[in-house]
PDB file of C-alpha atoms in Angstrom:
ATOM      1  CA  MET A   1     -18.658  -4.823  -5.387  1.00  0.00           C
ATOM      2  CA  LYS A   2     -15.344  -6.826  -5.541  1.00  0.00           C
ATOM      3  CA  ASN A   3     -13.338  -6.242  -9.107  1.00  0.00           C
ATOM      4  CA  LYS A   4     -12.590  -9.535 -10.632  1.00  0.00           C
ATOM      5  CA  ASP A   5      -9.388  -8.055 -12.164  1.00  0.00           C
ATOM      6  CA  VAL A   6      -8.392  -7.167  -8.548  1.00  0.00           C
ATOM      7  CA  LEU A   7      -9.113 -10.628  -6.836  1.00  0.00           C
ATOM      8  CA  ARG A   8      -7.071 -12.631  -9.967  1.00  0.00           C
ATOM      9  CA  HIS A   9      -3.909 -11.172  -8.069  1.00  0.00           C
ATOM     10  CA  LEU A  10      -4.741 -13.151  -5.001  1.00  0.00           C
ATOM     11  CA  PRO A  11      -2.301 -16.102  -5.627  1.00  0.00           C
ATOM     12  CA  LEU A  12       0.383 -13.584  -6.371  1.00  0.00           C
ATOM     13  CA  ILE A  13      -0.169 -11.694  -3.222  1.00  0.00           C
ATOM     14  CA  HIS A  14       0.141 -15.067  -1.355  1.00  0.00           C
ATOM     15  CA  PHE A  15       3.141 -15.863  -3.187  1.00  0.00           C
ATOM     16  CA  ALA A  16       5.134 -12.560  -2.819  1.00  0.00           C
ATOM     17  CA  ARG A  17       3.880 -12.580   1.101  1.00  0.00           C
ATOM     18  CA  THR A  18       5.486 -15.874   1.650  1.00  0.00           C
ATOM     19  CA  ARG A  19       8.774 -14.917  -0.135  1.00  0.00           C
ATOM     20  CA  VAL A  20       9.189 -11.932   1.873  1.00  0.00           C
ATOM     21  CA  GLY A  21       8.722 -13.951   4.923  1.00  0.00           C
ATOM     22  CA  LEU A  22       5.340 -12.248   6.193  1.00  0.00           C
ATOM     23  CA  THR A  23       1.607 -13.558   6.800  1.00  0.00           C
ATOM     24  CA  ALA A  24      -1.806 -12.655   6.506  1.00  0.00           C
ATOM     25  CA  ASP A  25      -1.801 -11.571   9.913  1.00  0.00           C
ATOM     26  CA  THR A  26       0.331  -8.519   9.331  1.00  0.00           C
ATOM     27  CA  TYR A  27      -0.752  -7.796   5.829  1.00  0.00           C
ATOM     28  CA  PRO A  28      -4.290  -9.257   5.294  1.00  0.00           C
ATOM     29  CA  ASP A  29      -5.213 -10.058   1.940  1.00  0.00           C
ATOM     30  CA  ALA A  30      -8.147  -7.458   2.101  1.00  0.00           C
ATOM     31  CA  VAL A  31      -5.707  -4.804   3.021  1.00  0.00           C
ATOM     32  CA  ILE A  32      -3.706  -5.447  -0.245  1.00  0.00           C
ATOM     33  CA  LEU A  33      -6.472  -5.955  -2.386  1.00  0.00           C
ATOM     34  CA  ALA A  34      -8.230  -2.810  -1.412  1.00  0.00           C
ATOM     35  CA  LEU A  35      -5.064  -0.590  -2.203  1.00  0.00           C
ATOM     36  CA  ILE A  36      -4.870  -2.540  -5.529  1.00  0.00           C
ATOM     37  CA  HIS A  37      -8.447  -2.024  -6.078  1.00  0.00           C
ATOM     38  CA  ILE A  38      -8.176   2.078  -5.509  1.00  0.00           C
ATOM     39  CA  GLU A  39      -4.706   2.276  -7.217  1.00  0.00           C
ATOM     40  CA  SER A  40      -5.126   0.554 -10.504  1.00  0.00           C
ATOM     41  CA  ALA A  41      -8.237  -1.623 -10.488  1.00  0.00           C
ATOM     42  CA  GLY A  42      -6.130  -4.380 -10.909  1.00  0.00           C
ATOM     43  CA  ARG A  43      -4.189  -3.369 -14.112  1.00  0.00           C
ATOM     44  CA  VAL A  44      -0.621  -4.520 -14.133  1.00  0.00           C
ATOM     45  CA  ASP A  45      -0.047  -2.148 -16.955  1.00  0.00           C
ATOM     46  CA  ALA A  46      -1.043   0.684 -15.125  1.00  0.00           C
ATOM     47  CA  ILE A  47       0.853   4.183 -15.352  1.00  0.00           C
ATOM     48  CA  SER A  48      -0.326   7.325 -13.469  1.00  0.00           C
ATOM     49  CA  PRO A  49      -1.297  10.577 -15.461  1.00  0.00           C
ATOM     50  CA  SER A  50       2.194  12.070 -14.182  1.00  0.00           C
ATOM     51  CA  GLY A  51       3.948   9.010 -15.592  1.00  0.00           C
ATOM     52  CA  GLN A  52       5.766   8.564 -12.177  1.00  0.00           C
ATOM     53  CA  HIS A  53       3.530   5.801 -10.600  1.00  0.00           C
ATOM     54  CA  PHE A  54       3.656   2.185 -11.953  1.00  0.00           C
ATOM     55  CA  GLY A  55       2.021  -1.039 -11.561  1.00  0.00           C
ATOM     56  CA  ILE A  56      -0.947  -2.439  -9.622  1.00  0.00           C
ATOM     57  CA  LEU A  57       0.046  -0.337  -6.515  1.00  0.00           C
ATOM     58  CA  GLN A  58       1.209   2.396  -8.312  1.00  0.00           C
ATOM     59  CA  CYS A  59       4.671   2.773  -6.771  1.00  0.00           C
ATOM     60  CA  MET A  60       7.427   5.435  -7.571  1.00  0.00           C
ATOM     61  CA  ASN A  61      11.168   5.381  -7.898  1.00  0.00           C
ATOM     62  CA  ALA A  62      11.655   6.441  -4.300  1.00  0.00           C
ATOM     63  CA  TYR A  63       9.333   4.002  -2.957  1.00  0.00           C
ATOM     64  CA  VAL A  64      11.165   1.230  -4.820  1.00  0.00           C
ATOM     65  CA  GLN A  65      14.443   2.614  -3.609  1.00  0.00           C
ATOM     66  CA  ASP A  66      13.158   2.117   0.144  1.00  0.00           C
ATOM     67  CA  ALA A  67      11.801  -1.179  -0.539  1.00  0.00           C
ATOM     68  CA  CYS A  68      15.107  -2.349  -2.245  1.00  0.00           C
ATOM     69  CA  GLU A  69      17.277  -1.022   0.377  1.00  0.00           C
ATOM     70  CA  ARG A  70      15.295  -2.682   3.315  1.00  0.00           C
ATOM     71  CA  ALA A  71      15.650  -6.110   1.249  1.00  0.00           C
ATOM     72  CA  ARG A  72      19.261  -5.335   0.526  1.00  0.00           C
ATOM     73  CA  GLN A  73      18.832  -5.683  -3.140  1.00  0.00           C
ATOM     74  CA  PRO A  74      19.850  -3.694  -6.070  1.00  0.00           C
ATOM     75  CA  VAL A  75      17.640  -0.839  -6.864  1.00  0.00           C
ATOM     76  CA  PHE A  76      15.656  -0.832  -9.990  1.00  0.00           C
ATOM     77  CA  PRO A  77      13.578   1.785 -11.886  1.00  0.00           C
ATOM     78  CA  ALA A  78       9.919   1.564 -10.836  1.00  0.00           C
ATOM     79  CA  ARG A  79       8.909   1.387 -14.440  1.00  0.00           C
ATOM     80  CA  GLN A  80       9.853  -2.272 -13.942  1.00  0.00           C
ATOM     81  CA  LEU A  81       6.908  -2.730 -11.841  1.00  0.00           C
ATOM     82  CA  LEU A  82       4.813  -2.765 -15.016  1.00  0.00           C
ATOM     83  CA  GLY A  83       3.499  -6.302 -15.863  1.00  0.00           C
ATOM     84  CA  SER A  84       4.400  -8.101 -12.477  1.00  0.00           C
ATOM     85  CA  ALA A  85       1.993  -7.853  -9.689  1.00  0.00           C
ATOM     86  CA  GLU A  86       4.159 -10.126  -7.831  1.00  0.00           C
ATOM     87  CA  LEU A  87       6.957  -7.827  -8.010  1.00  0.00           C
ATOM     88  CA  SER A  88       4.642  -4.844  -7.122  1.00  0.00           C
ATOM     89  CA  VAL A  89       3.484  -6.582  -3.983  1.00  0.00           C
ATOM     90  CA  TRP A  90       6.969  -7.603  -3.087  1.00  0.00           C
ATOM     91  CA  VAL A  91       7.966  -3.959  -3.279  1.00  0.00           C
ATOM     92  CA  PHE A  92       5.141  -3.002  -1.260  1.00  0.00           C
ATOM     93  CA  LEU A  93       5.707  -5.454   1.449  1.00  0.00           C
ATOM     94  CA  HIS A  94       9.261  -4.394   1.927  1.00  0.00           C
ATOM     95  CA  TYR A  95       8.458  -0.778   2.072  1.00  0.00           C
ATOM     96  CA  MET A  96       5.841  -1.415   4.468  1.00  0.00           C
ATOM     97  CA  GLU A  97       8.219  -3.274   6.808  1.00  0.00           C
ATOM     98  CA  ARG A  98      10.781  -0.720   6.552  1.00  0.00           C
ATOM     99  CA  TYR A  99       8.438   1.786   8.005  1.00  0.00           C
ATOM    100  CA  ALA A 100       6.516  -0.632  10.159  1.00  0.00           C
ATOM    101  CA  ALA A 101       6.743   1.242  13.349  1.00  0.00           C
ATOM    102  CA  ARG A 102       4.922   4.276  11.557  1.00  0.00           C
ATOM    103  CA  HIS A 103       1.882   2.042  10.848  1.00  0.00           C
ATOM    104  CA  ASP A 104       1.802  -0.372  13.476  1.00  0.00           C
ATOM    105  CA  TYR A 105      -0.090  -3.041  11.182  1.00  0.00           C
ATOM    106  CA  ASP A 106      -3.025  -0.727  11.178  1.00  0.00           C
ATOM    107  CA  PRO A 107      -4.772  -1.029   7.798  1.00  0.00           C
ATOM    108  CA  ARG A 108      -5.708   2.968   7.828  1.00  0.00           C
ATOM    109  CA  ARG A 109      -2.213   3.789   8.530  1.00  0.00           C
ATOM    110  CA  ILE A 110      -0.793   1.564   6.147  1.00  0.00           C
ATOM    111  CA  ALA A 111      -3.047   3.403   3.454  1.00  0.00           C
ATOM    112  CA  ALA A 112      -1.902   6.638   4.766  1.00  0.00           C
ATOM    113  CA  LEU A 113       1.868   5.628   4.594  1.00  0.00           C
ATOM    114  CA  HIS A 114       1.330   4.002   0.833  1.00  0.00           C
ATOM    115  CA  LYS A 115      -0.454   7.207  -0.262  1.00  0.00           C
ATOM    116  CA  GLY A 116       1.513   9.896   1.743  1.00  0.00           C
ATOM    117  CA  GLY A 117       5.159   8.345   2.252  1.00  0.00           C
ATOM    118  CA  ALA A 118       7.238   7.879   5.310  1.00  0.00           C
ATOM    119  CA  GLY A 119       7.221  11.625   6.538  1.00  0.00           C
ATOM    120  CA  THR A 120       3.594  11.793   6.417  1.00  0.00           C
ATOM    121  CA  ALA A 121       3.045   8.656   7.958  1.00  0.00           C
ATOM    122  CA  LYS A 122       5.633   9.806  10.864  1.00  0.00           C
ATOM    123  CA  THR A 123       3.777  12.939  11.390  1.00  0.00           C
ATOM    124  CA  LEU A 124       0.476  10.855  11.724  1.00  0.00           C
ATOM    125  CA  THR A 125       2.087   8.409  14.255  1.00  0.00           C
ATOM    126  CA  ALA A 126       3.351  11.357  16.432  1.00  0.00           C
ATOM    127  CA  LEU A 127       0.082  13.216  16.314  1.00  0.00           C
ATOM    128  CA  LEU A 128      -1.999   9.857  17.316  1.00  0.00           C
ATOM    129  CA  LYS A 129       0.703   9.339  20.210  1.00  0.00           C
ATOM    130  CA  ALA A 130      -0.272  12.653  21.231  1.00  0.00           C
ATOM    131  CA  GLY A 131      -3.728  11.927  21.450  1.00  0.00           C
ATOM    132  CA  VAL A 132      -4.925  13.564  18.293  1.00  0.00           C
ATOM    133  CA  PRO A 133      -8.149  11.675  16.917  1.00  0.00           C
ATOM    134  CA  PHE A 134      -7.380   9.896  13.587  1.00  0.00           C
ATOM    135  CA  LYS A 135      -9.552  12.078  11.152  1.00  0.00           C
ATOM    136  CA  GLN A 136      -7.782  15.115  12.408  1.00  0.00           C
ATOM    137  CA  ALA A 137      -4.456  13.817  12.817  1.00  0.00           C
ATOM    138  CA  LEU A 138      -4.754  12.605   9.167  1.00  0.00           C
ATOM    139  CA  ALA A 139      -5.760  15.942   8.014  1.00  0.00           C
ATOM    140  CA  GLU A 140      -2.804  17.764   9.810  1.00  0.00           C
ATOM    141  CA  ALA A 141      -0.251  15.355   8.509  1.00  0.00           C
ATOM    142  CA  ALA A 142      -1.662  15.887   4.928  1.00  0.00           C
ATOM    143  CA  ALA A 143      -1.500  19.264   5.411  1.00  0.00           C
ATOM    144  CA  LYS A 144       1.937  19.576   6.706  1.00  0.00           C
ATOM    145  CA  HIS A 145       3.267  17.417   4.035  1.00  0.00           C
ATOM    146  CA  ARG A 146       1.016  18.788   1.137  1.00  0.00           C
ATOM    147  CA  ILE A 147      -0.486  15.634   0.295  1.00  0.00           C
ATOM    148  CA  PRO A 148      -4.087  17.142  -0.508  1.00  0.00           C
ATOM    149  CA  ASN A 149      -6.046  14.031  -1.169  1.00  0.00           C
ATOM    150  CA  LEU A 150      -4.925  11.903   1.795  1.00  0.00           C
ATOM    151  CA  SER A 151      -8.230  11.924   3.535  1.00  0.00           C
ATOM    152  CA  GLU A 152     -10.265  11.122   0.389  1.00  0.00           C
ATOM    153  CA  TYR A 153      -7.733   8.381  -0.173  1.00  0.00           C
ATOM    154  CA  VAL A 154      -8.279   6.790   3.288  1.00  0.00           C
ATOM    155  CA  ARG A 155     -11.930   7.134   2.841  1.00  0.00           C
ATOM    156  CA  ARG A 156     -11.869   5.378  -0.363  1.00  0.00           C
ATOM    157  CA  PHE A 157      -9.511   2.706   1.212  1.00  0.00           C
ATOM    158  CA  ASP A 158     -11.753   2.083   3.998  1.00  0.00           C
ATOM    159  CA  ASN A 159     -14.875   1.584   1.577  1.00  0.00           C
ATOM    160  CA  ALA A 160     -12.655  -0.842  -0.660  1.00  0.00           C
ATOM    161  CA  LEU A 161     -11.544  -2.620   2.616  1.00  0.00           C
ATOM    162  CA  ALA A 162     -15.165  -3.331   3.445  1.00  0.00           C
ATOM    163  CA  VAL A 163     -15.711  -4.700   0.092  1.00  0.00           C
ATOM    164  CA  TYR A 164     -12.873  -7.319   0.230  1.00  0.00           C
ATOM    165  CA  GLN A 165     -13.267  -8.283   4.035  1.00  0.00           C
ATOM    166  CA  ALA A 166     -16.837  -9.347   3.145  1.00  0.00           C
ATOM    167  CA  ARG A 167     -17.381 -12.825   2.773  1.00  0.00           C
ATOM    168  CA  ASP A 168     -18.432 -14.732  -0.414  1.00  0.00           C
ATOM    169  CA  GLY A 169     -20.037 -18.115   0.273  1.00  0.00           C
ATOM    170  CA  GLY A 170     -18.296 -18.169   3.510  1.00  0.00           C
ATOM    171  CA  ALA A 171     -14.852 -17.864   2.258  1.00  0.00           C
ATOM    172  CA  ALA A 172     -13.133 -14.772   3.395  1.00  0.00           C
ATOM    173  CA  CYS A 173     -10.269 -13.324   1.236  1.00  0.00           C
TER     174      CYS A 173
END
């Protein structure tokens, strides 16, 4: 079931994506909505139990740093993502573009990169290019980089993605 607290961010997703110079062809609404759904259920004030991940997409300082470097903007603390869905999506998009070769715009690989980081995504990409099936490659990358919940995260992402890809009255997200 689609979460109205997640869906309310759709206009800000569109604005941030346009501001970064990207389109829904590369980062569809449903992909971003699914990540917001599993990360924060749409809460702009979300802080992880560890106190290191902030905002609707639960980004941490290193993630923000990579995004700001790609955007050639001053780095700021991830805590500043609290209360700003637009800034969170802006950071997400710049981070994803910095590592686009590691996800090749595949939604499941975008989710793996978002959860596991650039090193995990690099390993996953290498394994996939070597012909390892996705599920096995994901498990191996998770083990190598000590991301114990990565396979479960991607499974949850797949479920949320299916929900946000579903049509409501003929209008797609």
